[in-house]
mmCIF file of N, CA and C in Angstrom:
data_model
loop_
_atom_site.group_PDB
_atom_site.id
_atom_site.type_symbol
_atom_site.label_atom_id
_atom_site.label_comp_id
_atom_site.label_asym_id
_atom_site.label_seq_id
_atom_site.Cartn_x
_atom_site.Cartn_y
_atom_site.Cartn_z
ATOM 1 N N ILE A 1 9.467 -4.396 -28.331
ATOM 2 C CA ILE A 1 8.892 -4.296 -26.994
ATOM 3 C C ILE A 1 9.911 -3.707 -26.027
ATOM 4 N N VAL A 2 11.136 -4.185 -26.113
ATOM 5 C CA VAL A 2 12.179 -3.707 -25.205
ATOM 6 C C VAL A 2 12.403 -2.212 -25.391
ATOM 7 N N LEU A 3 12.419 -1.746 -26.634
ATOM 8 C CA LEU A 3 12.624 -0.317 -26.887
ATOM 9 C C LEU A 3 11.491 0.525 -26.311
ATOM 10 N N LYS A 4 10.255 0.030 -26.387
ATOM 11 C CA LYS A 4 9.127 0.763 -25.809
ATOM 12 C C LYS A 4 9.257 0.853 -24.292
ATOM 13 N N ILE A 5 9.733 -0.216 -23.682
ATOM 14 C CA ILE A 5 9.946 -0.203 -22.230
ATOM 15 C C ILE A 5 11.018 0.816 -21.871
ATOM 16 N N VAL A 6 12.116 0.820 -22.618
ATOM 17 C CA VAL A 6 13.199 1.781 -22.363
ATOM 18 C C VAL A 6 12.693 3.207 -22.547
ATOM 19 N N GLU A 7 11.905 3.458 -23.591
ATOM 20 C CA GLU A 7 11.341 4.793 -23.807
ATOM 21 C C GLU A 7 10.459 5.214 -22.636
ATOM 22 N N SER A 8 9.653 4.296 -22.133
ATOM 23 C CA SER A 8 8.783 4.609 -20.992
ATOM 24 C C SER A 8 9.600 4.947 -19.756
ATOM 25 N N ILE A 9 10.664 4.196 -19.530
ATOM 26 C CA ILE A 9 11.529 4.454 -18.373
ATOM 27 C C ILE A 9 12.154 5.836 -18.489
ATOM 28 N N LEU A 10 12.666 6.166 -19.667
ATOM 29 C CA LEU A 10 13.290 7.474 -19.863
ATOM 30 C C LEU A 10 12.269 8.603 -19.754
ATOM 31 N N LYS A 11 11.057 8.355 -20.227
ATOM 32 C CA LYS A 11 10.006 9.369 -20.200
ATOM 33 C C LYS A 11 9.659 9.766 -18.770
ATOM 34 N N TYR A 12 9.555 8.788 -17.870
ATOM 35 C CA TYR A 12 9.154 9.075 -16.493
ATOM 36 C C TYR A 12 10.337 9.370 -15.577
ATOM 37 N N GLN A 13 11.538 9.321 -16.104
ATOM 38 C CA GLN A 13 12.760 9.659 -15.372
ATOM 39 C C GLN A 13 12.848 8.937 -14.031
ATOM 40 N N LYS A 14 12.603 7.653 -14.059
ATOM 41 C CA LYS A 14 12.714 6.818 -12.861
ATOM 42 C C LYS A 14 13.926 5.906 -13.020
ATOM 43 N N ASN A 15 14.432 5.410 -11.914
ATOM 44 C CA ASN A 15 15.531 4.451 -11.955
ATOM 45 C C ASN A 15 14.962 3.048 -11.821
ATOM 46 N N TYR A 16 15.277 2.198 -12.759
ATOM 47 C CA TYR A 16 14.795 0.822 -12.752
ATOM 48 C C TYR A 16 15.974 -0.114 -12.927
ATOM 49 N N VAL A 17 15.838 -1.304 -12.378
ATOM 50 C CA VAL A 17 16.790 -2.376 -12.626
ATOM 51 C C VAL A 17 16.040 -3.437 -13.412
ATOM 52 N N ILE A 18 16.549 -3.767 -14.573
ATOM 53 C CA ILE A 18 15.886 -4.751 -15.424
ATOM 54 C C ILE A 18 16.711 -6.035 -15.411
ATOM 55 N N HIS A 19 16.052 -7.125 -15.101
ATOM 56 C CA HIS A 19 16.692 -8.442 -15.121
ATOM 57 C C HIS A 19 16.094 -9.242 -16.266
ATOM 58 N N TRP A 20 16.952 -9.811 -17.076
ATOM 59 C CA TRP A 20 16.471 -10.638 -18.171
ATOM 60 C C TRP A 20 16.294 -12.055 -17.656
ATOM 61 N N VAL A 21 15.088 -12.575 -17.809
ATOM 62 C CA VAL A 21 14.794 -13.939 -17.379
ATOM 63 C C VAL A 21 14.768 -14.813 -18.623
ATOM 64 N N PRO A 22 15.629 -15.838 -18.671
ATOM 65 C CA PRO A 22 15.671 -16.675 -19.869
ATOM 66 C C PRO A 22 14.394 -17.492 -20.042
ATOM 67 N N SER A 23 14.212 -17.994 -21.236
ATOM 68 C CA SER A 23 13.034 -18.785 -21.573
ATOM 69 C C SER A 23 12.921 -20.029 -20.699
ATOM 70 N N HIS A 24 11.717 -20.552 -20.619
ATOM 71 C CA HIS A 24 11.465 -21.761 -19.832
ATOM 72 C C HIS A 24 11.708 -23.034 -20.634
ATOM 73 N N VAL A 25 12.227 -22.921 -21.824
ATOM 74 C CA VAL A 25 12.420 -24.083 -22.695
ATOM 75 C C VAL A 25 13.314 -25.097 -21.998
ATOM 76 N N GLY A 26 12.877 -26.345 -22.031
ATOM 77 C CA GLY A 26 13.672 -27.415 -21.441
ATOM 78 C C GLY A 26 13.319 -27.723 -19.997
ATOM 79 N N ILE A 27 12.511 -26.910 -19.354
ATOM 80 C CA ILE A 27 12.097 -27.171 -17.979
ATOM 81 C C ILE A 27 10.947 -28.168 -18.024
ATOM 82 N N ASN A 28 11.069 -29.241 -17.251
ATOM 83 C CA ASN A 28 10.063 -30.305 -17.262
ATOM 84 C C ASN A 28 8.662 -29.759 -17.026
ATOM 85 N N ASN A 29 7.732 -30.209 -17.839
ATOM 86 C CA ASN A 29 6.306 -29.890 -17.744
ATOM 87 C C ASN A 29 5.973 -28.423 -17.999
ATOM 88 N N ASN A 30 6.965 -27.587 -18.228
ATOM 89 C CA ASN A 30 6.665 -26.176 -18.438
ATOM 90 C C ASN A 30 5.891 -25.953 -19.732
ATOM 91 N N GLU A 31 6.250 -26.694 -20.779
ATOM 92 C CA GLU A 31 5.539 -26.545 -22.043
ATOM 93 C C GLU A 31 4.072 -26.921 -21.886
ATOM 94 N N VAL A 32 3.819 -27.971 -21.086
ATOM 95 C CA VAL A 32 2.437 -28.405 -20.844
ATOM 96 C C VAL A 32 1.666 -27.312 -20.114
ATOM 97 N N VAL A 33 2.276 -26.741 -19.097
ATOM 98 C CA VAL A 33 1.621 -25.685 -18.319
ATOM 99 C C VAL A 33 1.373 -24.463 -19.195
ATOM 100 N N ASP A 34 2.349 -24.091 -20.020
ATOM 101 C CA ASP A 34 2.163 -22.954 -20.925
ATOM 102 C C ASP A 34 1.003 -23.199 -21.885
ATOM 103 N N GLN A 35 0.924 -24.414 -22.431
ATOM 104 C CA GLN A 35 -0.156 -24.744 -23.357
ATOM 105 C C GLN A 35 -1.509 -24.684 -22.653
ATOM 106 N N LEU A 36 -1.588 -25.217 -21.434
ATOM 107 C CA LEU A 36 -2.844 -25.168 -20.674
ATOM 108 C C LEU A 36 -3.247 -23.726 -20.371
ATOM 109 N N ALA A 37 -2.271 -22.888 -20.070
ATOM 110 C CA ALA A 37 -2.569 -21.478 -19.793
ATOM 111 C C ALA A 37 -3.114 -20.788 -21.039
ATOM 112 N N ARG A 38 -2.513 -21.074 -22.208
ATOM 113 C CA ARG A 38 -3.014 -20.485 -23.455
ATOM 114 C C ARG A 38 -4.438 -20.943 -23.752
ATOM 115 N N GLU A 39 -4.701 -22.223 -23.512
ATOM 116 C CA GLU A 39 -6.052 -22.749 -23.736
ATOM 117 C C GLU A 39 -7.057 -22.121 -22.774
ATOM 118 N N ALA A 40 -6.645 -21.915 -21.548
ATOM 119 C CA ALA A 40 -7.548 -21.314 -20.559
ATOM 120 C C ALA A 40 -7.926 -19.896 -20.949
ATOM 121 N N ILE A 41 -6.990 -19.168 -21.545
ATOM 122 C CA ILE A 41 -7.278 -17.797 -21.967
ATOM 123 C C ILE A 41 -8.322 -17.780 -23.073
ATOM 124 N N SER A 42 -8.179 -18.687 -24.033
ATOM 125 C CA SER A 42 -9.096 -18.661 -25.176
ATOM 126 C C SER A 42 -10.364 -19.479 -24.963
ATOM 127 N N ASP A 43 -10.273 -20.610 -24.268
ATOM 128 C CA ASP A 43 -11.422 -21.512 -24.144
ATOM 129 C C ASP A 43 -11.972 -21.617 -22.730
ATOM 130 N N GLY A 44 -11.291 -21.046 -21.769
ATOM 131 C CA GLY A 44 -11.667 -21.254 -20.369
ATOM 132 C C GLY A 44 -12.952 -20.554 -19.974
ATOM 133 N N GLU A 45 -13.492 -20.990 -18.847
ATOM 134 C CA GLU A 45 -14.699 -20.378 -18.298
ATOM 135 C C GLU A 45 -14.304 -19.386 -17.204
ATOM 136 N N LEU A 46 -15.112 -18.378 -17.064
ATOM 137 C CA LEU A 46 -14.890 -17.395 -16.018
ATOM 138 C C LEU A 46 -15.268 -18.002 -14.674
ATOM 139 N N ALA A 47 -14.350 -17.973 -13.737
ATOM 140 C CA ALA A 47 -14.608 -18.543 -12.411
ATOM 141 C C ALA A 47 -15.236 -17.469 -11.536
ATOM 142 N N SER A 48 -16.548 -17.532 -11.373
ATOM 143 C CA SER A 48 -17.242 -16.512 -10.587
ATOM 144 C C SER A 48 -17.305 -16.857 -9.110
ATOM 145 N N ASP A 49 -16.938 -18.079 -8.767
ATOM 146 C CA ASP A 49 -17.036 -18.495 -7.368
ATOM 147 C C ASP A 49 -15.676 -18.533 -6.680
ATOM 148 N N MET A 50 -14.719 -17.778 -7.212
ATOM 149 C CA MET A 50 -13.392 -17.761 -6.597
ATOM 150 C C MET A 50 -13.458 -17.063 -5.252
ATOM 151 N N HIS A 51 -12.769 -17.615 -4.286
ATOM 152 C CA HIS A 51 -12.731 -17.033 -2.950
ATOM 153 C C HIS A 51 -11.362 -16.404 -2.723
ATOM 154 N N ILE A 52 -11.361 -15.145 -2.383
ATOM 155 C CA ILE A 52 -10.120 -14.449 -2.057
ATOM 156 C C ILE A 52 -10.062 -14.333 -0.543
ATOM 157 N N PRO A 53 -9.022 -14.858 0.083
ATOM 158 C CA PRO A 53 -8.932 -14.801 1.548
ATOM 159 C C PRO A 53 -8.913 -13.359 2.049
ATOM 160 N N ILE A 54 -9.562 -13.144 3.178
ATOM 161 C CA ILE A 54 -9.628 -11.801 3.767
ATOM 162 C C ILE A 54 -8.231 -11.283 4.102
ATOM 163 N N SER A 55 -7.304 -12.188 4.403
ATOM 164 C CA SER A 55 -5.937 -11.756 4.721
ATOM 165 C C SER A 55 -5.284 -11.075 3.513
ATOM 166 N N ASP A 56 -5.586 -11.556 2.295
ATOM 167 C CA ASP A 56 -5.056 -10.906 1.091
ATOM 168 C C ASP A 56 -5.632 -9.505 0.942
ATOM 169 N N TYR A 57 -6.911 -9.380 1.196
ATOM 170 C CA TYR A 57 -7.566 -8.076 1.101
ATOM 171 C C TYR A 57 -6.979 -7.112 2.120
ATOM 172 N N LYS A 58 -6.807 -7.564 3.354
ATOM 173 C CA LYS A 58 -6.266 -6.692 4.404
ATOM 174 C C LYS A 58 -4.855 -6.230 4.059
ATOM 175 N N GLN A 59 -4.059 -7.135 3.519
ATOM 176 C CA GLN A 59 -2.690 -6.789 3.157
ATOM 177 C C GLN A 59 -2.673 -5.729 2.054
ATOM 178 N N GLN A 60 -3.513 -5.894 1.049
ATOM 179 C CA GLN A 60 -3.583 -4.915 -0.038
ATOM 180 C C GLN A 60 -4.101 -3.576 0.464
ATOM 181 N N ARG A 61 -5.095 -3.608 1.345
ATOM 182 C CA ARG A 61 -5.647 -2.378 1.903
ATOM 183 C C ARG A 61 -4.580 -1.639 2.712
ATOM 184 N N GLN A 62 -3.822 -2.370 3.524
ATOM 185 C CA GLN A 62 -2.764 -1.760 4.327
ATOM 186 C C GLN A 62 -1.706 -1.123 3.424
ATOM 187 N N LYS A 63 -1.344 -1.817 2.366
ATOM 188 C CA LYS A 63 -0.358 -1.277 1.419
ATOM 189 C C LYS A 63 -0.883 -0.001 0.773
ATOM 190 N N TRP A 64 -2.149 -0.004 0.366
ATOM 191 C CA TRP A 64 -2.754 1.169 -0.256
ATOM 192 C C TRP A 64 -2.762 2.348 0.717
ATOM 193 N N HIS A 65 -3.127 2.094 1.988
ATOM 194 C CA HIS A 65 -3.158 3.169 2.979
ATOM 195 C C HIS A 65 -1.761 3.747 3.211
ATOM 196 N N LYS A 66 -0.753 2.897 3.257
ATOM 197 C CA LYS A 66 0.617 3.390 3.426
ATOM 198 C C LYS A 66 1.020 4.283 2.255
ATOM 199 N N GLU A 67 0.702 3.850 1.047
ATOM 200 C CA GLU A 67 1.029 4.648 -0.136
ATOM 201 C C GLU A 67 0.307 5.990 -0.112
ATOM 202 N N GLN A 68 -0.958 5.984 0.268
ATOM 203 C CA GLN A 68 -1.727 7.227 0.353
ATOM 204 C C GLN A 68 -1.130 8.158 1.406
ATOM 205 N N TYR A 69 -0.799 7.609 2.573
ATOM 206 C CA TYR A 69 -0.219 8.406 3.657
ATOM 207 C C TYR A 69 1.086 9.052 3.194
ATOM 208 N N ASN A 70 1.955 8.250 2.589
ATOM 209 C CA ASN A 70 3.237 8.787 2.127
ATOM 210 C C ASN A 70 3.041 9.832 1.040
ATOM 211 N N SER A 71 2.117 9.599 0.137
ATOM 212 C CA SER A 71 1.856 10.556 -0.934
ATOM 213 C C SER A 71 1.349 11.882 -0.374
ATOM 214 N N ILE A 72 0.401 11.811 0.529
ATOM 215 C CA ILE A 72 -0.182 13.032 1.096
ATOM 216 C C ILE A 72 0.835 13.780 1.940
ATOM 217 N N THR A 73 1.565 13.060 2.806
ATOM 218 C CA THR A 73 2.513 13.747 3.684
ATOM 219 C C THR A 73 3.707 14.305 2.928
ATOM 220 N N ASN A 74 4.007 13.756 1.776
ATOM 221 C CA ASN A 74 5.130 14.282 0.994
ATOM 222 C C ASN A 74 4.724 15.428 0.080
ATOM 223 N N ASN A 75 3.438 15.545 -0.234
ATOM 224 C CA ASN A 75 3.020 16.500 -1.259
ATOM 225 C C ASN A 75 2.175 17.664 -0.768
ATOM 226 N N THR A 76 1.816 17.712 0.492
ATOM 227 C CA THR A 76 1.002 18.827 0.967
ATOM 228 C C THR A 76 1.669 19.507 2.155
ATOM 229 N N ALA A 77 1.540 20.810 2.204
ATOM 230 C CA ALA A 77 2.181 21.583 3.273
ATOM 231 C C ALA A 77 1.552 21.291 4.631
ATOM 232 N N LYS A 78 0.233 21.208 4.691
ATOM 233 C CA LYS A 78 -0.456 20.951 5.954
ATOM 234 C C LYS A 78 -0.020 19.610 6.540
ATOM 235 N N ALA A 79 0.157 18.626 5.672
ATOM 236 C CA ALA A 79 0.513 17.291 6.145
ATOM 237 C C ALA A 79 1.931 17.233 6.704
ATOM 238 N N GLN A 80 2.784 18.176 6.339
ATOM 239 C CA GLN A 80 4.144 18.183 6.877
ATOM 240 C C GLN A 80 4.130 18.326 8.397
ATOM 241 N N TRP A 81 3.167 19.084 8.899
ATOM 242 C CA TRP A 81 3.048 19.265 10.350
ATOM 243 C C TRP A 81 2.697 17.943 11.014
ATOM 244 N N TYR A 82 1.758 17.210 10.410
ATOM 245 C CA TYR A 82 1.367 15.909 10.948
ATOM 246 C C TYR A 82 2.492 14.889 10.798
ATOM 247 N N LYS A 83 3.241 14.995 9.712
ATOM 248 C CA LYS A 83 4.349 14.065 9.488
ATOM 249 C C LYS A 83 5.422 14.241 10.554
ATOM 250 N N ALA A 84 5.577 15.454 11.057
ATOM 251 C CA ALA A 84 6.539 15.678 12.134
ATOM 252 C C ALA A 84 6.134 14.915 13.394
ATOM 253 N N ILE A 85 4.839 14.704 13.566
ATOM 254 C CA ILE A 85 4.340 13.962 14.725
ATOM 255 C C ILE A 85 4.398 12.459 14.468
ATOM 256 N N GLN A 86 3.971 12.044 13.298
ATOM 257 C CA GLN A 86 3.904 10.611 12.941
ATOM 258 C C GLN A 86 4.585 10.449 11.592
ATOM 259 N N ASP A 87 5.904 10.219 11.607
ATOM 260 C CA ASP A 87 6.686 10.195 10.373
ATOM 261 C C ASP A 87 6.293 9.058 9.437
ATOM 262 N N LYS A 88 6.150 7.863 9.976
ATOM 263 C CA LYS A 88 5.842 6.705 9.135
ATOM 264 C C LYS A 88 4.469 6.159 9.478
ATOM 265 N N PHE A 89 3.838 5.579 8.494
ATOM 266 C CA PHE A 89 2.535 4.947 8.705
ATOM 267 C C PHE A 89 2.775 3.645 9.468
ATOM 268 N N PRO A 90 2.270 3.535 10.691
ATOM 269 C CA PRO A 90 2.569 2.349 11.502
ATOM 270 C C PRO A 90 1.766 1.127 11.055
ATOM 271 N N ASP A 91 2.313 -0.064 11.334
ATOM 272 C CA ASP A 91 1.572 -1.292 11.043
ATOM 273 C C ASP A 91 0.376 -1.427 11.974
ATOM 274 N N LYS A 92 0.548 -0.982 13.203
ATOM 275 C CA LYS A 92 -0.545 -1.001 14.177
ATOM 276 C C LYS A 92 -0.599 0.368 14.845
ATOM 277 N N PRO A 93 -1.773 0.809 15.258
ATOM 278 C CA PRO A 93 -1.856 2.109 15.927
ATOM 279 C C PRO A 93 -1.111 2.091 17.259
ATOM 280 N N TRP A 94 -0.667 3.251 17.683
ATOM 281 C CA TRP A 94 0.133 3.357 18.901
ATOM 282 C C TRP A 94 -0.596 2.829 20.123
ATOM 283 N N PHE A 95 -1.901 2.866 20.121
ATOM 284 C CA PHE A 95 -2.670 2.472 21.299
ATOM 285 C C PHE A 95 -3.076 1.002 21.296
ATOM 286 N N SER A 96 -2.619 0.228 20.312
ATOM 287 C CA SER A 96 -3.061 -1.172 20.220
ATOM 288 C C SER A 96 -2.562 -2.021 21.388
ATOM 289 N N GLN A 97 -1.469 -1.641 22.015
ATOM 290 C CA GLN A 97 -0.925 -2.418 23.130
ATOM 291 C C GLN A 97 -1.260 -1.806 24.492
ATOM 292 N N THR A 98 -2.202 -0.885 24.527
ATOM 293 C CA THR A 98 -2.572 -0.252 25.794
ATOM 294 C C THR A 98 -3.962 -0.697 26.216
ATOM 295 N N LYS A 99 -4.300 -0.372 27.428
ATOM 296 C CA LYS A 99 -5.643 -0.667 27.936
ATOM 297 C C LYS A 99 -6.423 0.630 28.143
ATOM 298 N N LEU A 100 -6.125 1.612 27.323
ATOM 299 C CA LEU A 100 -6.816 2.885 27.427
ATOM 300 C C LEU A 100 -8.230 2.767 26.876
ATOM 301 N N SER A 101 -9.119 3.558 27.429
ATOM 302 C CA SER A 101 -10.483 3.592 26.904
ATOM 303 C C SER A 101 -10.503 4.430 25.626
ATOM 304 N N ARG A 102 -11.563 4.305 24.880
ATOM 305 C CA ARG A 102 -11.714 5.084 23.649
ATOM 306 C C ARG A 102 -11.680 6.578 23.966
ATOM 307 N N TYR A 103 -12.318 6.978 25.038
ATOM 308 C CA TYR A 103 -12.344 8.375 25.477
ATOM 309 C C TYR A 103 -10.916 8.883 25.723
ATOM 310 N N GLU A 104 -10.101 8.076 26.393
ATOM 311 C CA GLU A 104 -8.721 8.484 26.680
ATOM 312 C C GLU A 104 -7.889 8.569 25.395
ATOM 313 N N ILE A 105 -8.088 7.613 24.505
ATOM 314 C CA ILE A 105 -7.351 7.621 23.235
ATOM 315 C C ILE A 105 -7.699 8.866 22.424
ATOM 316 N N ILE A 106 -8.973 9.197 22.367
ATOM 317 C CA ILE A 106 -9.410 10.384 21.619
ATOM 318 C C ILE A 106 -8.790 11.645 22.204
ATOM 319 N N ASN A 107 -8.785 11.760 23.518
ATOM 320 C CA ASN A 107 -8.211 12.957 24.144
ATOM 321 C C ASN A 107 -6.707 13.057 23.921
ATOM 322 N N ILE A 108 -6.007 11.939 23.974
ATOM 323 C CA ILE A 108 -4.566 11.961 23.703
ATOM 324 C C ILE A 108 -4.311 12.369 22.249
ATOM 325 N N CYS A 109 -5.105 11.836 21.327
ATOM 326 C CA CYS A 109 -4.953 12.207 19.908
ATOM 327 C C CYS A 109 -5.211 13.698 19.706
ATOM 328 N N LYS A 110 -6.227 14.227 20.376
ATOM 329 C CA LYS A 110 -6.508 15.663 20.264
ATOM 330 C C LYS A 110 -5.324 16.485 20.754
ATOM 331 N N LEU A 111 -4.714 16.070 21.846
ATOM 332 C CA LEU A 111 -3.541 16.780 22.358
ATOM 333 C C LEU A 111 -2.369 16.682 21.380
ATOM 334 N N ARG A 112 -2.138 15.489 20.842
ATOM 335 C CA ARG A 112 -1.022 15.285 19.910
ATOM 336 C C ARG A 112 -1.151 16.154 18.667
ATOM 337 N N PHE A 113 -2.369 16.285 18.145
ATOM 338 C CA PHE A 113 -2.572 16.980 16.876
ATOM 339 C C PHE A 113 -3.013 18.430 17.035
ATOM 340 N N GLY A 114 -3.000 18.930 18.263
ATOM 341 C CA GLY A 114 -3.313 20.333 18.477
ATOM 342 C C GLY A 114 -4.779 20.677 18.358
ATOM 343 N N HIS A 115 -5.662 19.716 18.599
ATOM 344 C CA HIS A 115 -7.093 19.967 18.498
ATOM 345 C C HIS A 115 -7.771 20.040 19.861
ATOM 346 N N ALA A 116 -6.982 20.022 20.915
ATOM 347 C CA ALA A 116 -7.563 20.148 22.253
ATOM 348 C C ALA A 116 -7.841 21.618 22.522
ATOM 349 N N ARG A 117 -8.897 21.887 23.240
ATOM 350 C CA ARG A 117 -9.290 23.278 23.494
ATOM 351 C C ARG A 117 -8.711 23.759 24.820
ATOM 352 N N VAL A 118 -7.441 23.492 25.057
ATOM 353 C CA VAL A 118 -6.835 23.837 26.338
ATOM 354 C C VAL A 118 -6.751 25.342 26.547
ATOM 355 N N ASN A 119 -6.420 26.122 25.543
ATOM 356 C CA ASN A 119 -6.322 27.573 25.715
ATOM 357 C C ASN A 119 -7.671 28.187 26.056
ATOM 358 N N ASN A 120 -8.743 27.680 25.466
ATOM 359 C CA ASN A 120 -10.076 28.194 25.776
ATOM 360 C C ASN A 120 -10.416 27.996 27.244
ATOM 361 N N TYR A 121 -10.044 26.855 27.769
ATOM 362 C CA TYR A 121 -10.379 26.549 29.156
ATOM 363 C C TYR A 121 -9.463 27.273 30.140
ATOM 364 N N LEU A 122 -8.233 27.552 29.730
ATOM 365 C CA LEU A 122 -7.316 28.250 30.623
ATOM 366 C C LEU A 122 -7.774 29.681 30.899
ATOM 367 N N PHE A 123 -8.388 30.326 29.916
ATOM 368 C CA PHE A 123 -8.760 31.725 30.058
ATOM 369 C C PHE A 123 -10.240 31.937 30.321
ATOM 370 N N SER A 124 -10.987 30.875 30.643
ATOM 371 C CA SER A 124 -12.414 31.072 30.900
ATOM 372 C C SER A 124 -12.710 31.086 32.386
#
């Protein structure tokens, strides 16, 4: 197993730090918990009524969005322009602490991203 892991690491040319965690032998009640876990895998029932807190979902969604943002801004030429404006994916939007109306926020965003039609209006 260890050799397969090493081969995978070398194949993808990534840097990893591997920590060896010793066995749980001798830890009180650990053998009991391990046995119960093995029994649950083979004999257990599927828990269809499990509740996942919305906070867990939001955290995972935020992490996914950050990864997507970083992937897109690092791999596409068009996104480099936007990355110059907003380098990192923020935890909260810039307008969360303001009392601006939605109309004002939209207009500021249009100006920031170059989508305002200011040149059209200047020459009309």
